[in-house]
């Protein structure tokens, strides 16, 4: 690390030695409260947010997930979409991208309310002493493609609706099957999303699918850490535009012993985090940037999170020993 | 008349007069007396080795005794079941010769010595008969030793260890293998593996590892605060010493090194060439090579061997402190970072060596290969190429436990250290 003032170094040490999981828990809770209940305080951060601040949570929301307006815009009649409305789509995307660039996938690991709910389900399971399940390597390789498929459908179906190919009752297609639409409004006492819409056969299929996926979500994220993030089209969209992002996950392969500690704690089972020693930019498409890997790396400087090139959280031997309760006798 | 001649029974010589004790005593005297300014807290270790190896004092342990023939046997599991692990890898020339009956002429001294020790009546260190010997299936010679050890009347557990480590399949296989080992220990001890006892066992080894890492970090200082021969003795003691007592002693040593550091103490001359030691493990009393290096004015600043650094360096991270996750994390720690030459590829070993040279500011490398330790012999070429590319001088030494080659080796080492000094001068 560059020679810096002792005060800055002391600050860095304090950050690097932080009880990371505890910090993250409180951070996520605060973000959850802000985005699920902030609406009551008249907070409105717009409708281009790069995470699941669900728009269906009409009273409590402090902003809206970008996927909702995006699908609405894309389902405009083609004549409008490919003329002046196209500009609105572009400016919308630009605002979304500006939000995104700030935290990169850190939105998933620290802010997204649906991600936070999955972490809560995980800790419930852990408290019950039940073990999590994992994918085999082969399953992982296949399933990791699903999010791109969902992203493609999420763009193509609204376009089809706009072109008159599909029924309007399918709009917005992803929101209709997204578990956030049912779960987040529940937190403000709104259970109205738990219905099957019988107005048309398309609506019926979509809302029924939505209920089944929500059930799957609850069971899935109980047994599997961050179950849904693996299939999230937002995550796929993030990855496609992640190059200019300010928050970055960096790895120095020469300091890595490939001990696999980071891989072991990774909620998303990303093997590259341990085994890839060539790429310095180690964030993969499945990553949620929860930074647990950095906190569990025993090699000083091997993994770090940087913001605009400045290291803000770095793996250190001392921090690792402190966090893992090493160097102290059992029972203390 | 002839019938009346009294038959004087041949009396067994007391252990401390035996060749074995002599070998250990000779080595220990060199380690202690040839150097001024040994750290005071090293007295614990000098005394320990004198008692165990020179006087043949008994090594006490709690619960059942589980001997291990390799660092790949997860000792946390053994502790968790209330048993005590004891590393059986032996460094004595006396046992090396005894063990020669079992192995072909050109085999590894370490394996022969371990076999020789297990086959003898009076085992030194005097640990008593192990209730179980865990033999991970690593190199060929160790694998084939299983049946021979069994033939000596020991009960042996073959811990199946993969020889490829990159693939996910081998990781899963090894995790399963470790779980089977836990089941075997349960059968042996009649105890259960619980979250509590495994966590306590892991806290024990983690504390030892944290102390080791601190010692390890002190050795980065230039000029050195402590010599390599002492560091090897410390890690060698880990083989058989009580883990808590060992950790206390290392923490004391660390505290002394901290004082030395503050006082600007130099254990060696400022220009002493700094050496990274790699290859076949130095195990007491065979500390021949590290000792020769330091007697010739060099200093071993760090190592990449399974009797020191590789045994204690890598630490385990656990995400969820439940038995399953702990066991899997432990399994990962024993497989993934391992730089043992028995694996198909050695990318990690080469990277680790370069990293150590850089971090410890080493001037050169000494590579020890026991004659007959084929895997280390075979890796020589790729490691030499790597260092060549990086412009780091390396001395490759093929040797065994005998002291016959000491004179010749000391000449080679002196010449090597001299060349390191010259390089340093030219650079400066």
XYZ file of C-alpha atoms in Angstrom:
760
model
C 0.000 0.000 0.000
C 1.109 3.530 -0.675
C 2.785 5.358 2.135
C 0.085 7.375 3.788
C -0.365 9.392 6.917
C -0.483 7.373 10.150
C -4.015 8.564 10.803
C -5.202 7.271 7.437
C -3.388 4.006 8.073
C -5.087 3.682 11.455
C -8.447 4.246 9.791
C -7.636 1.628 7.177
C -6.637 -0.867 9.856
C -9.861 -0.204 11.729
C -11.871 -0.855 8.565
C -9.886 -3.952 7.616
C -10.303 -5.445 11.077
C -14.034 -4.819 11.229
C -16.424 -7.557 12.283
C -17.615 -7.743 8.757
C -20.714 -9.913 8.976
C -22.094 -7.824 11.801
C -21.432 -4.616 9.893
C -23.098 -5.971 6.813
C -26.133 -7.156 8.728
C -26.837 -3.678 10.117
C -26.082 -2.015 6.811
C -28.531 -4.282 5.008
C -31.170 -3.731 7.666
C -30.840 0.036 7.334
C -31.091 -0.186 3.553
C -34.103 -2.457 3.863
C -35.912 -0.023 6.126
C -35.056 2.878 3.834
C -36.303 1.254 0.653
C -39.298 -0.620 2.030
C -40.593 2.032 4.433
C -38.920 5.229 3.210
C -42.035 6.172 1.245
C -43.817 6.974 4.480
C -41.242 9.713 5.021
C -41.880 10.946 1.493
C -38.513 9.740 0.284
C -38.547 9.194 -3.466
C -35.353 8.298 -5.256
C -36.970 7.870 -8.635
C -37.839 4.854 -10.671
C -34.469 3.917 -12.132
C -32.988 2.059 -9.176
C -30.628 -0.835 -9.994
C -32.109 -3.285 -7.460
C -35.451 -4.695 -6.365
C -37.020 -1.718 -4.633
C -40.349 -3.053 -5.703
C -42.783 -0.609 -7.271
C -45.733 -2.734 -6.191
C -44.994 -1.740 -2.603
C -46.857 1.451 -3.372
C -47.009 3.034 0.042
C -43.647 2.211 1.538
C -41.326 2.336 -1.449
C -38.620 4.962 -1.469
C -37.957 4.420 -5.142
C -38.732 1.944 -7.877
C -36.759 -0.880 -9.428
C -35.735 -0.014 -12.978
C -37.081 -3.253 -14.439
C -40.679 -2.097 -13.947
C -40.509 1.130 -16.041
C -38.162 -0.546 -18.504
C -40.695 -3.244 -19.336
C -43.470 -0.677 -19.539
C -41.471 1.454 -21.924
C -40.498 -1.486 -24.097
C -44.139 -2.541 -24.443
C -45.157 0.740 -26.026
C -46.502 0.397 -29.551
C -43.593 0.077 -31.934
C -44.482 3.243 -33.800
C -43.966 5.243 -30.622
C -41.127 3.200 -29.219
C -38.997 3.563 -32.317
C -39.559 7.293 -32.553
C -39.742 9.889 -29.758
C -40.379 7.410 -26.909
C -37.055 5.804 -27.735
C -35.373 8.853 -26.259
C -37.160 8.283 -22.963
C -35.957 4.679 -22.966
C -32.388 5.845 -23.520
C -32.458 8.538 -20.837
C -34.054 6.053 -18.444
C -31.290 3.587 -19.079
C -28.711 6.314 -18.634
C -30.044 7.244 -15.189
C -30.161 3.574 -14.245
C -26.563 3.147 -15.411
C -25.461 6.172 -13.379
C -26.996 4.695 -10.238
C -25.442 1.336 -11.020
C -21.940 2.625 -11.727
C -21.741 3.986 -8.224
C -21.907 0.667 -6.346
C -21.586 -1.931 -9.097
C -23.045 -5.226 -7.871
C -22.673 -3.930 -4.341
C -26.353 -3.008 -4.791
C -27.085 -6.724 -4.644
C -24.929 -7.613 -1.673
C -25.686 -4.592 0.496
C -28.882 -2.849 -0.608
C -31.327 -5.068 -2.493
C -34.263 -5.834 -0.130
C -34.921 -9.172 -1.806
C -31.283 -10.131 -1.300
C -31.511 -9.108 2.341
C -34.608 -11.269 2.843
C -32.687 -14.235 1.462
C -29.878 -13.568 3.919
C -32.414 -13.499 6.737
C -33.840 -16.834 5.632
C -30.279 -18.155 5.557
C -29.619 -17.050 9.091
C -32.927 -18.566 10.208
C -31.846 -21.893 8.721
C -28.428 -21.595 10.340
C -29.976 -20.927 13.710
C -32.032 -24.063 13.289
C -28.812 -25.971 12.710
C -29.784 -27.084 9.226
C -27.085 -27.357 6.641
C -27.223 -25.436 3.342
C -27.218 -27.219 0.041
C -24.986 -26.595 -2.925
C -24.999 -27.213 -6.639
C -22.664 -29.675 -8.257
C -20.170 -28.215 -10.666
C -22.212 -29.397 -13.648
C -25.465 -27.945 -12.330
C -23.730 -24.657 -11.661
C -22.435 -24.424 -15.223
C -25.935 -24.971 -16.629
C -27.969 -22.892 -14.195
C -25.739 -19.853 -14.378
C -27.082 -19.238 -17.905
C -30.699 -18.937 -16.762
C -30.394 -15.278 -15.782
C -29.392 -14.314 -19.315
C -32.355 -16.198 -20.673
C -34.662 -14.355 -18.291
C -33.078 -11.048 -19.269
C -33.626 -11.784 -22.954
C -37.261 -12.744 -22.330
C -37.742 -9.661 -20.196
C -36.794 -7.535 -23.185
C -38.324 -9.588 -25.993
C -41.760 -10.203 -24.469
C -42.511 -6.484 -23.871
C -41.315 -5.772 -27.403
C -43.700 -8.472 -28.589
C -46.514 -6.918 -26.591
C -45.797 -3.542 -28.180
C -45.831 -5.163 -31.593
C -49.154 -6.814 -30.865
C -47.728 -10.331 -30.741
C -48.598 -10.956 -27.091
C -51.468 -9.944 -24.882
C -51.218 -6.811 -22.769
C -52.220 -8.779 -19.734
C -48.762 -10.284 -19.745
C -47.184 -6.935 -18.965
C -44.824 -6.441 -17.249
C -43.807 -10.074 -17.680
C -40.879 -10.288 -15.323
C -42.607 -8.380 -12.530
C -45.523 -10.782 -12.717
C -43.255 -13.695 -11.917
C -40.832 -11.820 -9.630
C -41.074 -12.880 -5.960
C -40.387 -9.304 -4.851
C -43.792 -8.236 -6.181
C -45.528 -10.432 -3.618
C -43.086 -10.392 -0.775
C -42.073 -6.749 -0.412
C -45.612 -5.248 -0.298
C -46.305 -7.737 2.487
C -43.915 -5.799 4.704
C -46.237 -2.814 4.561
C -49.301 -4.940 5.167
C -50.332 -5.256 1.538
C -51.190 -8.838 0.675
C -53.154 -7.984 -2.442
C -50.474 -9.384 -4.755
C -51.181 -12.891 -3.542
C -53.915 -13.374 -6.081
C -54.369 -15.144 -9.343
C -55.751 -12.876 -11.985
C -58.508 -14.730 -13.873
C -59.280 -11.865 -16.254
C -57.521 -13.583 -19.133
C -55.743 -16.828 -19.667
C -52.369 -15.063 -20.091
C -52.853 -13.140 -16.857
C -53.897 -16.323 -15.114
C -50.824 -18.208 -16.254
C -48.489 -15.358 -15.338
C -49.913 -14.730 -11.867
C -50.082 -18.446 -11.103
C -46.483 -18.735 -12.204
C -45.696 -15.779 -9.949
C -47.184 -17.506 -6.928
C -45.319 -20.740 -7.636
C -42.036 -18.876 -8.086
C -42.595 -17.048 -4.819
C -43.156 -20.346 -3.061
C -40.039 -21.705 -4.724
C -38.184 -18.589 -3.645
C -39.082 -19.079 0.003
C -38.170 -22.752 0.038
C -35.140 -22.284 -2.216
C -33.530 -19.515 -0.253
C -34.122 -21.402 2.955
C -32.002 -24.324 1.766
C -29.657 -22.509 -0.595
C -27.821 -19.296 0.140
C -28.921 -16.455 -2.182
C -31.019 -18.879 -4.200
C -32.741 -16.299 -6.346
C -29.716 -14.102 -7.160
C -28.405 -16.917 -9.296
C -31.351 -16.448 -11.708
C -31.819 -12.705 -11.390
C -32.025 -10.876 -14.753
C -31.022 -7.651 -13.004
C -27.783 -9.370 -12.057
C -27.217 -10.296 -15.711
C -27.939 -6.730 -16.786
C -25.515 -5.432 -14.142
C -22.754 -7.641 -15.391
C -23.143 -6.486 -18.977
C -22.538 -2.860 -18.012
C -20.125 -3.395 -15.115
C -16.949 -2.301 -16.837
C -16.975 1.393 -15.873
C -18.306 0.772 -12.344
C -16.557 2.570 -9.503
C -16.712 -0.144 -6.842
C -14.511 -3.043 -7.850
C -13.496 -6.398 -6.443
C -9.785 -6.886 -7.058
C -7.489 -9.813 -6.638
C -3.711 -10.009 -6.519
C -3.017 -13.532 -7.738
C 0.608 -13.496 -6.644
C -0.478 -13.250 -3.014
C -3.108 -15.959 -3.302
C -2.372 -19.446 -1.952
C -5.601 -20.823 -3.445
C -6.538 -22.062 0.013
C -10.191 -21.778 -0.973
C -11.301 -19.903 2.154
C -13.074 -17.316 -0.018
C -14.738 -19.998 -2.130
C -15.855 -21.703 1.024
C -17.775 -18.718 2.354
C -19.089 -17.575 -1.036
C -22.888 -17.581 -1.070
C -22.859 -17.927 -4.836
C -20.339 -20.809 -4.993
C -18.012 -18.915 -7.301
C -14.956 -21.101 -7.740
C -12.995 -18.495 -9.686
C -12.651 -16.342 -6.616
C -10.208 -18.912 -5.229
C -8.757 -20.494 -8.323
C -8.362 -17.650 -10.788
C -4.986 -16.048 -10.211
C -4.715 -14.223 -13.536
C -7.608 -11.776 -13.554
C -7.221 -8.788 -11.300
C -10.874 -7.876 -11.751
C -12.395 -10.886 -10.102
C -16.106 -10.021 -10.099
C -18.034 -12.625 -12.099
C -21.599 -12.462 -13.365
C -22.925 -14.393 -10.372
C -21.144 -12.233 -7.819
C -23.294 -10.125 -5.486
C -20.306 -8.178 -4.157
C -21.160 -9.047 -0.589
C -17.393 -8.912 0.081
C -17.515 -11.902 2.418
C -14.595 -13.293 0.428
C -12.467 -10.280 1.289
C -13.345 -10.655 4.960
C -12.416 -14.335 4.979
C -9.110 -14.105 3.124
C -6.075 -14.688 5.356
C -3.531 -13.276 2.899
C -2.828 -9.594 3.296
C -3.662 -7.711 0.126
C -4.818 -10.713 -1.908
C -8.409 -9.507 -2.174
C -9.710 -5.995 -1.892
C -12.635 -3.752 -2.697
C -11.669 -0.496 -4.364
C -13.731 2.582 -5.033
C -12.558 4.624 -8.009
C -9.207 2.905 -7.631
C -8.831 3.655 -3.924
C -8.748 0.575 -1.688
C -11.545 0.789 0.862
C -11.601 -2.718 2.304
C -8.687 -5.093 2.075
C -7.990 -8.622 3.245
C -5.415 -8.730 6.033
C -3.968 -11.520 8.114
C -4.705 -9.656 11.350
C -8.286 -8.938 10.306
C -8.819 -12.574 9.375
C -7.474 -13.843 12.675
C -9.691 -11.431 14.558
C -12.805 -12.257 12.578
C -12.407 -16.008 12.669
C -11.841 -15.943 16.413
C -8.296 -17.170 15.963
C -5.503 -16.430 18.329
C -7.809 -16.682 21.310
C -8.613 -19.633 23.437
C -11.932 -21.281 23.028
C -14.669 -20.032 25.288
C -13.422 -16.499 25.684
C 36.472 -75.596 34.841
C 34.859 -74.434 31.655
C 31.454 -75.334 32.955
C 31.935 -73.132 35.952
C 32.624 -70.059 33.876
C 30.104 -67.476 34.752
C 27.962 -66.266 31.925
C 27.641 -62.551 32.167
C 24.378 -61.584 30.552
C 24.661 -58.867 27.950
C 23.087 -55.865 29.452
C 21.105 -53.552 27.318
C 22.878 -50.227 27.320
C 20.780 -47.454 28.810
C 19.101 -45.405 26.147
C 21.132 -42.296 26.718
C 24.285 -44.187 25.746
C 22.775 -45.565 22.550
C 23.695 -44.495 19.028
C 20.314 -42.889 18.632
C 20.716 -40.721 21.688
C 24.228 -39.872 20.548
C 22.952 -38.768 17.166
C 20.354 -36.509 18.765
C 22.735 -35.172 21.377
C 25.350 -34.341 18.783
C 22.829 -32.417 16.681
C 21.336 -30.609 19.650
C 24.774 -29.600 20.951
C 25.600 -28.078 17.590
C 22.293 -26.245 17.481
C 22.727 -24.851 20.977
C 26.467 -24.380 21.400
C 27.678 -23.332 17.968
C 25.762 -20.074 18.071
C 25.973 -17.157 20.485
C 22.829 -15.255 21.459
C 20.218 -17.979 21.208
C 16.851 -16.556 22.291
C 16.264 -17.288 25.969
C 12.805 -18.643 25.306
C 14.330 -21.287 23.028
C 15.460 -22.978 26.244
C 12.022 -24.589 26.425
C 12.562 -26.280 23.075
C 16.217 -27.219 23.688
C 15.169 -28.777 26.943
C 12.223 -30.561 25.355
C 14.371 -32.183 22.688
C 17.059 -33.073 25.209
C 14.528 -34.821 27.409
C 12.678 -36.617 24.651
C 15.456 -37.469 22.205
C 18.609 -37.602 24.368
C 17.231 -38.997 27.619
C 14.365 -40.950 26.113
C 11.749 -39.431 28.421
C 8.179 -40.378 27.820
C 5.920 -38.056 25.826
C 2.617 -37.867 27.645
C -0.690 -37.460 25.907
C -4.387 -37.305 26.646
C -6.945 -39.783 25.439
C -6.196 -42.154 22.630
C -3.089 -41.759 20.545
C -3.508 -41.322 16.798
C -0.272 -41.408 14.853
C -0.134 -39.560 11.549
C 2.371 -40.085 8.780
C 1.641 -36.861 6.955
C 0.336 -33.339 7.532
C -2.669 -34.218 5.399
C -4.442 -35.975 8.271
C -6.843 -33.379 9.746
C -5.652 -33.088 13.335
C -8.619 -30.939 14.376
C -10.822 -34.006 13.961
C -8.491 -36.076 16.117
C -8.553 -33.459 18.872
C -12.310 -33.139 18.580
C -12.700 -36.820 19.409
C -10.635 -36.333 22.535
C -7.614 -38.119 21.077
C -4.113 -36.765 20.563
C -2.456 -36.653 17.145
C 1.221 -37.443 16.952
C 3.228 -36.986 13.785
C 5.313 -40.101 13.195
C 7.594 -38.824 10.420
C 11.058 -39.519 11.710
C 14.431 -37.902 11.123
C 16.820 -40.340 12.726
C 19.644 -41.994 10.741
C 19.603 -44.910 13.156
C 15.990 -45.704 12.249
C 16.680 -44.974 8.590
C 19.131 -47.878 8.594
C 16.743 -50.096 10.533
C 13.981 -49.336 8.090
C 16.160 -50.201 5.091
C 14.974 -53.818 5.445
C 11.523 -52.811 4.271
C 12.217 -50.620 1.314
C 14.272 -50.851 -1.877
C 17.814 -49.525 -1.564
C 17.045 -46.201 -3.191
C 14.121 -45.012 -1.148
C 13.322 -41.974 0.885
C 15.106 -41.731 4.237
C 12.020 -40.297 5.874
C 9.810 -43.246 5.014
C 12.511 -45.747 5.940
C 13.154 -44.010 9.256
C 9.444 -43.970 10.075
C 9.191 -47.684 9.324
C 12.349 -48.371 11.316
C 10.962 -46.491 14.279
C 7.587 -48.211 14.220
C 9.267 -51.602 13.989
C 11.575 -51.072 16.954
C 10.943 -52.166 20.508
C 11.731 -48.863 22.100
C 10.249 -46.115 20.053
C 11.863 -42.700 20.294
C 10.218 -40.293 20.795
C 8.683 -42.508 23.470
C 5.056 -41.960 22.647
C 3.738 -45.425 23.367
C 1.880 -47.592 20.903
C -0.565 -45.589 18.770
C -4.170 -46.744 18.930
C -4.457 -45.947 15.261
C -2.041 -44.875 12.567
C -3.470 -42.640 9.862
C -1.650 -42.967 6.591
C -2.898 -40.552 3.916
C -2.417 -41.980 0.431
C 0.079 -39.430 -0.791
C 3.370 -40.536 -2.364
C 3.977 -44.110 -3.517
C 6.414 -44.935 -0.764
C 4.039 -43.848 1.957
C 1.182 -45.689 0.283
C 3.110 -48.917 0.170
C 4.197 -48.440 3.790
C 0.630 -49.033 4.983
C 0.744 -52.799 4.667
C 4.192 -52.983 6.211
C 3.106 -50.952 9.224
C 0.120 -53.214 9.560
C 2.473 -56.172 9.448
C 4.252 -54.785 12.495
C 1.048 -55.154 14.452
C -0.293 -51.637 14.184
C -3.783 -50.730 13.203
C -3.659 -48.544 10.103
C -6.266 -46.296 8.528
C -5.665 -45.316 4.938
C -6.983 -41.832 4.440
C -7.757 -41.561 0.736
C -6.153 -38.455 -0.670
C -6.547 -37.344 -4.307
C -3.461 -36.658 -6.368
C -5.087 -33.991 -8.489
C -6.295 -30.968 -6.609
C -7.578 -28.518 -9.177
C -10.763 -30.310 -10.093
C -14.050 -29.993 -8.256
C -14.371 -33.773 -8.382
C -11.241 -34.226 -6.283
C -12.470 -31.650 -3.799
C -15.734 -33.479 -3.342
C -13.935 -36.828 -3.150
C -11.591 -35.511 -0.475
C -14.428 -33.981 1.551
C -16.103 -37.360 1.556
C -12.863 -39.022 2.507
C -12.447 -36.688 5.483
C -15.979 -37.453 6.629
C -15.198 -41.171 6.473
C -12.146 -40.506 8.579
C -14.373 -38.803 11.150
C -16.576 -41.891 11.150
C -13.532 -44.101 11.757
C -12.458 -41.919 14.668
C -15.925 -42.147 16.100
C -15.702 -45.909 15.929
C -12.277 -45.819 17.559
C -13.076 -43.476 20.406
C -16.755 -44.157 20.865
C -17.307 -40.415 21.045
C -19.454 -38.144 18.948
C -18.382 -35.257 16.798
C -20.275 -32.215 17.978
C -20.221 -28.580 17.071
C -18.801 -27.796 20.472
C -15.890 -30.203 20.530
C -14.926 -29.522 16.931
C -15.028 -25.798 17.530
C -12.845 -26.229 20.602
C -10.407 -28.366 18.613
C -10.274 -25.799 15.828
C -9.678 -23.036 18.354
C -6.694 -25.010 19.633
C -5.020 -25.387 16.264
C -5.972 -21.866 15.194
C -4.304 -20.425 18.224
C -1.197 -22.460 17.414
C -1.354 -21.272 13.813
C -1.773 -17.657 14.813
C 1.322 -17.973 17.014
C 3.193 -19.625 14.160
C 2.206 -16.879 11.730
C 3.502 -14.267 14.135
C 6.842 -16.060 14.337
C 6.790 -16.420 10.573
C 6.279 -12.661 10.184
C 9.152 -11.827 12.522
C 11.407 -13.725 10.165
C 10.733 -11.187 7.430
C 12.935 -8.699 9.298
C 16.308 -8.042 7.833
C 18.783 -8.612 9.459
C 17.133 -11.609 11.044
C 15.948 -11.747 14.641
C 16.067 -15.531 14.860
C 17.933 -18.273 13.042
C 16.304 -20.914 10.885
C 17.690 -23.811 12.905
C 15.714 -22.572 15.910
C 12.578 -22.067 13.836
C 12.841 -25.627 12.506
C 13.247 -26.918 16.036
C 10.108 -25.044 17.076
C 7.987 -26.512 14.293
C 9.535 -29.957 14.798
C 8.364 -29.841 18.394
C 4.809 -29.426 17.101
C 5.001 -33.054 15.921
C 4.781 -34.450 19.436
C 4.486 -31.669 22.017
C 1.284 -30.826 23.834
C -0.358 -28.269 21.577
C -1.311 -25.796 24.314
C 2.118 -25.906 25.904
C 3.726 -25.566 22.496
C 1.606 -22.513 21.700
C 2.443 -20.894 25.028
C 6.140 -21.437 24.345
C 5.889 -19.955 20.857
C 3.992 -16.949 22.186
C 6.770 -16.427 24.708
C 9.327 -16.667 21.934
C 7.351 -14.130 19.903
C 7.312 -11.745 22.843
C 11.082 -12.041 23.090
C 11.487 -11.451 19.362
C 9.376 -8.328 19.701
C 11.769 -7.032 22.343
C 14.706 -7.983 20.130
C 13.136 -6.056 17.294
C 12.634 -2.952 19.408
C 16.219 -3.162 20.633
C 17.501 -3.404 17.060
C 19.017 -6.820 17.719
C 20.766 -8.691 14.921
C 20.961 -12.472 15.080
C 23.242 -12.486 12.046
C 25.542 -10.086 10.234
C 23.736 -7.531 8.115
C 25.240 -9.006 4.969
C 24.425 -12.621 5.761
C 22.819 -14.194 2.680
C 19.120 -14.895 3.249
C 18.064 -18.352 2.162
C 14.679 -19.895 1.380
C 14.661 -23.601 2.178
C 12.459 -25.912 0.131
C 12.026 -29.578 -0.692
C 12.204 -32.647 1.536
C 11.453 -31.765 5.153
C 14.193 -31.352 7.782
C 13.100 -33.365 10.814
C 15.118 -33.544 14.013
C 17.790 -34.937 14.375
C 18.317 -34.525 10.632
C 18.661 -30.743 10.637
C 21.937 -31.259 8.799
C 21.333 -28.936 5.907
C 19.801 -25.906 7.678
C 22.576 -26.162 10.233
C 25.295 -26.284 7.574
C 23.819 -23.186 5.935
C 23.828 -21.223 9.150
C 27.223 -22.449 10.299
C 28.569 -21.159 7.014
C 27.202 -17.674 7.724
C 23.895 -17.796 5.898
C 20.475 -17.590 7.455
C 17.383 -19.608 6.589
C 14.656 -16.954 6.641
C 11.746 -19.094 5.592
C 10.892 -22.437 4.090
C 8.432 -24.338 1.994
C 8.499 -27.748 3.666
C 5.940 -29.964 5.345
C 7.812 -29.985 8.643
C 7.365 -26.254 9.104
C 5.634 -23.656 6.989
C 3.310 -25.917 5.044
C 2.242 -27.690 8.215
C 1.100 -24.572 10.062
C 0.570 -21.729 7.638
C -2.838 -22.186 6.068
C -5.828 -21.242 8.163
C -9.443 -22.306 7.875
C -12.359 -19.988 7.250
C -15.796 -21.218 8.213
C -18.985 -19.563 7.062
C -21.506 -21.351 9.246
C -20.239 -22.935 12.432
C -22.165 -26.168 12.002
C -20.432 -29.553 12.036
C -20.878 -30.178 8.320
C -19.579 -26.837 7.228
C -16.674 -27.001 9.642
C -15.623 -30.436 8.408
C -15.851 -29.374 4.759
C -13.901 -26.198 5.424
C -11.237 -28.232 7.176
C -11.075 -30.623 4.252
C -10.575 -27.685 1.904
C -7.760 -26.342 4.008
C -5.917 -29.649 3.841
C -6.266 -29.995 0.084
C -6.521 -26.734 -1.785
C -3.504 -24.728 -0.636
C -1.242 -27.789 -0.335
C 1.992 -27.549 -2.300
C 3.075 -31.158 -1.845
C 4.901 -32.556 -4.913
C 2.658 -35.622 -5.049
C 0.101 -33.656 -7.049
C 0.057 -33.768 -10.827
C 0.748 -30.056 -11.274
C 2.964 -27.803 -9.224
C 1.841 -24.306 -10.285
C 0.915 -23.463 -6.708
C 4.248 -24.603 -5.344
C 6.154 -22.484 -7.847
C 4.003 -19.441 -7.154
C 4.353 -19.936 -3.433
C 8.150 -20.137 -3.712
C 8.357 -16.927 -5.716
C 6.033 -15.232 -3.257
C 8.186 -16.319 -0.310
C 11.386 -15.132 -1.980
C 9.796 -11.743 -2.567
C 8.178 -11.370 0.842
C 11.175 -12.538 2.833
C 13.695 -10.774 0.699
C 15.614 -14.005 0.131
C 18.869 -13.912 -1.815
C 18.809 -17.548 -2.844
C 17.144 -20.903 -2.483
C 18.360 -24.248 -1.171
C 16.379 -27.206 -2.465
C 16.799 -30.411 -0.493
C 15.733 -33.673 -2.092
C 16.125 -36.887 -0.158
C 17.717 -39.464 -2.409
C 14.812 -41.656 -3.398
C 12.143 -39.018 -2.812
C 11.192 -39.137 -6.443
C 8.485 -36.510 -6.427
C 10.818 -33.822 -5.149
C 13.541 -35.005 -7.504
C 11.144 -34.812 -10.431
C 9.965 -31.323 -9.543
C 13.508 -30.013 -9.480
C 13.507 -29.117 -13.141
C 10.339 -27.050 -13.207
C 11.247 -25.235 -10.009
C 14.767 -24.517 -11.273
C 13.309 -23.139 -14.516
C 10.981 -20.872 -12.581
C 13.806 -19.446 -10.456
C 16.028 -19.133 -13.500
C 13.413 -17.007 -15.184
C 13.112 -14.852 -12.085
C 16.894 -14.552 -11.752
C 17.025 -16.185 -8.333
C 19.982 -18.532 -7.646
C 19.153 -21.999 -6.380
C 21.291 -24.794 -4.985
C 19.898 -28.286 -5.458
C 21.133 -30.847 -2.978
C 20.386 -34.523 -3.086
C 21.158 -36.100 0.245
C 19.863 -38.455 2.914
C 20.051 -38.907 6.684
C 23.682 -40.068 6.792
C 26.365 -37.621 7.826
C 28.934 -39.020 5.385
C 28.425 -36.237 2.873
C 28.699 -33.436 5.424
C 32.166 -32.324 4.341
C 31.297 -32.248 0.669
C 28.002 -30.488 1.337
C 29.580 -27.827 3.481
C 31.976 -26.970 0.642
C 29.103 -26.640 -1.813
C 27.064 -24.561 0.575
C 29.951 -22.239 1.393
C 30.559 -21.671 -2.300
C 26.867 -20.995 -2.876
C 26.636 -18.517 -0.012
C 29.810 -16.809 -1.238
C 28.236 -16.362 -4.661
C 25.103 -14.922 -3.062
C 27.248 -12.442 -1.142
C 29.030 -11.395 -4.316
C 25.763 -10.884 -6.141
C 24.544 -8.736 -3.294
C 27.729 -6.655 -3.404
C 27.459 -6.144 -7.146
C 23.893 -5.045 -6.861
C 24.682 -2.561 -4.129
